[in-house]
Amino acid sequence: MESVVHAQSLARRYGPRWALSRIDLEIGPRERLLVVGPNGSGKTTLIRLLTTLEAPSRGQLKLFGQDVIAHRSTVRERLALLGHAPGVYEDLSAAENLRVLASVAGRPPPDVAEALRVAGLEDRSCPTRQLSAGMRRRLALAVLWIQQPALALLDEPFAQLDPGGIARVGEAIRALPGAVVFASHQVRHAAPLCDRAILLDAGQIRWTGAAEQAEEAWRALHRERGQL
């Protein structure tokens, strides 16, 4: 079966600094990959390359079997990003946001009630700007869910969430239909949602293994640096 992500010797440079170098990565359909690492390790850079927001400086990157530079618009139709900003309309309600954003993305009219249920939201009529940060994060995930992406890219999806919010967002992530790349510092909460994990450090993959072993790999890196 064709890989969703195929990266070979992938690298990204900003001026003289290599944010990523020599990344080899394969992700299959419906596989959930956890990406962990300290600040500055290259997690967000990897996510931005996979969203095609940035182009590789070196190496090869294919999504759904297509080169991301030659077929950028085609591959973008099959992926969705949950980043640090919620990306919703402040003056619209949660339900209105789902309808409008589905239309903007060229998707069929969404099952709003189901999307809100998946994200643990109520059908409130208040403008989105009146929602808490955690509720806005859940809404952003509901927007991603209605797109039904073949590849979902999640950059710190647990940010600004309390334990209850983390649990509800975890349930929504499990409901995503395709492959998932999940960058997070909160390894303990993220690992049960994933199959496999990689540990990035200084732009390189230092470790790869089962997601359930990611926390120990993370702690080992801290011990190596004398941070535990």
C-alpha positions as MATLAB code, in Angstrom:
seq = 'MESVVHAQSLARRYGPRWALSRIDLEIGPRERLLVVGPNGSGKTTLIRLLTTLEAPSRGQLKLFGQDVIAHRSTVRERLALLGHAPGVYEDLSAAENLRVLASVAGRPPPDVAEALRVAGLEDRSCPTRQLSAGMRRRLALAVLWIQQPALALLDEPFAQLDPGGIARVGEAIRALPGAVVFASHQVRHAAPLCDRAILLDAGQIRWTGAAEQAEEAWRALHRERGQL';
ca = [
       0.000    0.000    0.000;
       1.303    3.441   -0.940;
       2.860    5.513    1.839;
       1.161    8.708    2.954;
       4.575   10.252    3.738;
       7.884    9.332    2.154;
      10.894   11.445    3.164;
      14.447   10.657    2.133;
      17.455   12.669    3.331;
      15.015   15.519    4.021;
      16.629   18.756    5.222;
      15.634   22.351    5.831;
      18.017   25.261    6.341;
      17.396   28.792    7.625;
      20.438   30.837    6.670;
      23.501   28.984    8.000;
      21.478   26.863   10.454;
      20.089   23.452    9.553;
      16.758   23.076   11.366;
      16.397   19.538    9.980;
      18.968   17.290    8.364;
      19.026   13.752    6.934;
      15.465   12.848    7.886;
      14.300    9.478    6.545;
      10.655    8.813    7.333;
       7.853    6.588    6.085;
       4.239    6.838    7.293;
       1.511    4.470    6.161;
      -2.243    5.064    5.774;
      -3.978    5.431    9.156;
      -0.649    5.275   11.011;
      -0.302    7.685   13.934;
       3.201    9.053   14.436;
       4.212   10.948   17.579;
       7.030   13.483   17.151;
       8.775   14.527   20.372;
      11.854   16.548   21.177;
      13.087   19.636   23.047;
      12.431   23.186   21.901;
      14.370   23.898   18.728;
      14.661   20.217   17.830;
      12.868   20.629   14.489;
       9.320   19.453   15.315;
       7.527   22.509   13.932;
       9.838   22.663   10.920;
       8.918   19.072   10.082;
       5.210   19.890   10.394;
       5.611   22.928    8.117;
       7.363   20.829    5.482;
       4.602   18.230    5.620;
       1.947   20.942    5.192;
       3.888   22.238    2.132;
       4.044   25.678    3.771;
       7.814   25.401    3.307;
       9.904   23.573    0.733;
      12.817   21.245    1.517;
      16.308   22.674    1.159;
      17.585   19.211    0.299;
      16.271   15.690   -0.067;
      12.977   14.292   -1.275;
       9.506   14.579    0.197;
       6.480   12.831   -1.271;
       2.931   12.886    0.070;
       0.499   10.297   -1.270;
       3.180    9.278   -3.757;
       3.512   12.781   -5.240;
       6.406   15.214   -4.978;
       5.366   18.124   -2.763;
       6.978   20.762   -4.975;
       5.619   19.551   -8.302;
       2.135   18.704   -6.949;
       1.671   21.107   -4.042;
      -1.951   22.081   -4.744;
      -2.997   18.445   -5.249;
      -1.515   17.119   -2.016;
      -2.841   20.073   -0.012;
      -6.400   18.984   -0.780;
      -5.831   15.776    1.179;
      -4.242   17.149    4.361;
      -5.253   19.425    7.222;
      -3.348   21.265    9.954;
      -4.161   22.032   13.551;
      -1.556   24.633   14.479;
      -1.056   27.084   17.326;
      -3.705   29.539   16.045;
      -7.300   28.226   15.978;
      -7.991   29.626   12.481;
     -11.694   30.358   13.058;
     -13.950   33.378   12.571;
     -14.287   35.274   15.849;
     -17.751   36.723   15.157;
     -19.377   33.409   14.186;
     -20.672   30.711   16.501;
     -19.087   27.274   16.602;
     -21.772   25.795   14.330;
     -21.538   28.711   11.893;
     -17.770   28.306   11.737;
     -18.124   24.643   10.811;
     -20.555   25.394    7.987;
     -18.609   28.330    6.595;
     -15.173   26.685    6.809;
     -16.472   23.492    5.186;
     -17.749   25.607    2.303;
     -14.451   27.511    2.019;
     -12.578   24.184    1.894;
     -14.897   22.890   -0.821;
     -16.324   20.174    1.427;
     -19.941   18.949    1.531;
     -22.188   20.490    4.198;
     -20.934   19.012    7.480;
     -22.802   17.046   10.110;
     -22.481   19.894   12.583;
     -24.031   18.041   15.512;
     -21.612   15.117   15.085;
     -18.577   17.394   14.687;
     -19.479   19.246   17.873;
     -20.054   15.950   19.683;
     -16.682   14.568   18.562;
     -14.929   17.690   19.848;
     -16.931   17.797   23.091;
     -18.642   21.092   22.298;
     -22.186   22.307   22.820;
     -24.134   24.026   20.047;
     -23.801   27.518   21.472;
     -24.982   30.622   19.675;
     -22.361   32.934   21.199;
     -19.528   34.294   19.035;
     -16.361   32.222   19.101;
     -14.424   35.090   20.684;
     -16.412   34.476   23.893;
     -15.224   30.874   24.190;
     -12.371   29.888   26.472;
      -8.981   29.058   24.979;
      -9.639   25.359   25.537;
     -13.039   25.494   23.847;
     -11.534   27.324   20.885;
      -8.914   24.567   20.617;
     -11.689   21.968   20.532;
     -13.488   23.947   17.834;
     -10.330   24.032   15.735;
     -10.160   20.245   16.009;
     -13.827   19.966   14.983;
     -13.006   22.083   11.909;
     -10.172   19.675   11.097;
     -12.449   16.650   11.640;
     -15.078   17.827    9.140;
     -12.385   17.920    6.458;
     -11.818   14.153    6.925;
      -8.165   14.506    5.853;
      -6.038   11.632    4.614;
      -3.217   13.216    6.643;
      -3.813   15.290    9.781;
      -0.924   17.355   11.143;
      -1.228   18.326   14.805;
       1.203   20.808   16.338;
       0.816   20.825   20.146;
      -2.949   20.106   20.108;
      -3.086   19.909   23.923;
      -1.914   23.514   24.395;
      -4.092   25.540   26.779;
      -6.216   22.538   27.757;
      -7.118   21.324   31.235;
      -7.179   17.554   31.956;
     -10.819   17.287   30.879;
     -10.081   19.121   27.659;
      -7.081   16.873   26.968;
      -9.291   13.797   27.336;
     -11.959   15.166   24.978;
      -9.405   16.259   22.385;
      -7.826   12.801   22.625;
     -11.180   11.231   21.785;
     -11.545   13.543   18.786;
      -8.042   12.649   17.559;
      -8.944    8.955   17.725;
     -11.912    9.712   15.443;
      -9.730   11.143   12.668;
      -9.946    8.865    9.618;
      -6.446    9.002    8.118;
      -2.793    9.144    9.059;
      -1.783   11.533   11.865;
       1.502   13.272   12.640;
       1.332   14.483   16.219;
       4.000   16.884   17.549;
       3.730   17.334   21.308;
       5.681   17.965   24.493;
       2.998   16.159   26.491;
       4.299   12.689   25.769;
       2.312   10.947   28.492;
      -1.009   12.112   27.033;
      -0.017   11.827   23.378;
       1.634    8.381   23.337;
      -1.578    6.352   23.909;
      -3.049    7.980   20.782;
      -0.158    6.947   18.540;
       1.408    3.791   17.100;
       5.006    4.863   16.636;
       7.234    7.728   17.763;
      10.382    9.544   16.739;
      12.596   11.684   18.953;
      14.102   14.718   17.257;
      17.169   16.449   18.630;
      19.137   19.197   16.874;
      17.239   18.524   13.654;
      17.954   14.788   13.475;
      16.094   11.633   14.436;
      17.830   10.364   17.581;
      15.436    7.507   18.336;
      12.442    5.728   16.796;
      10.262    3.057   18.317;
       6.836    2.194   19.711;
       4.886    5.210   20.978;
       4.538    3.602   24.397;
       8.339    3.798   24.764;
       8.573    7.478   23.791;
       8.438    8.847   27.328;
      11.425    6.756   28.392;
      13.386    7.845   25.297;
      12.531   11.457   26.136;
      13.682   10.994   29.731;
      16.887    9.307   28.548;
      17.712   12.369   26.464;
      17.199   14.590   29.518;
      19.394   12.331   31.637;
      22.095   12.487   28.967;
      21.997   16.273   29.273;
      21.950   16.230   33.060;
      18.433   17.674   33.158;
      16.935   14.985   35.355;
];
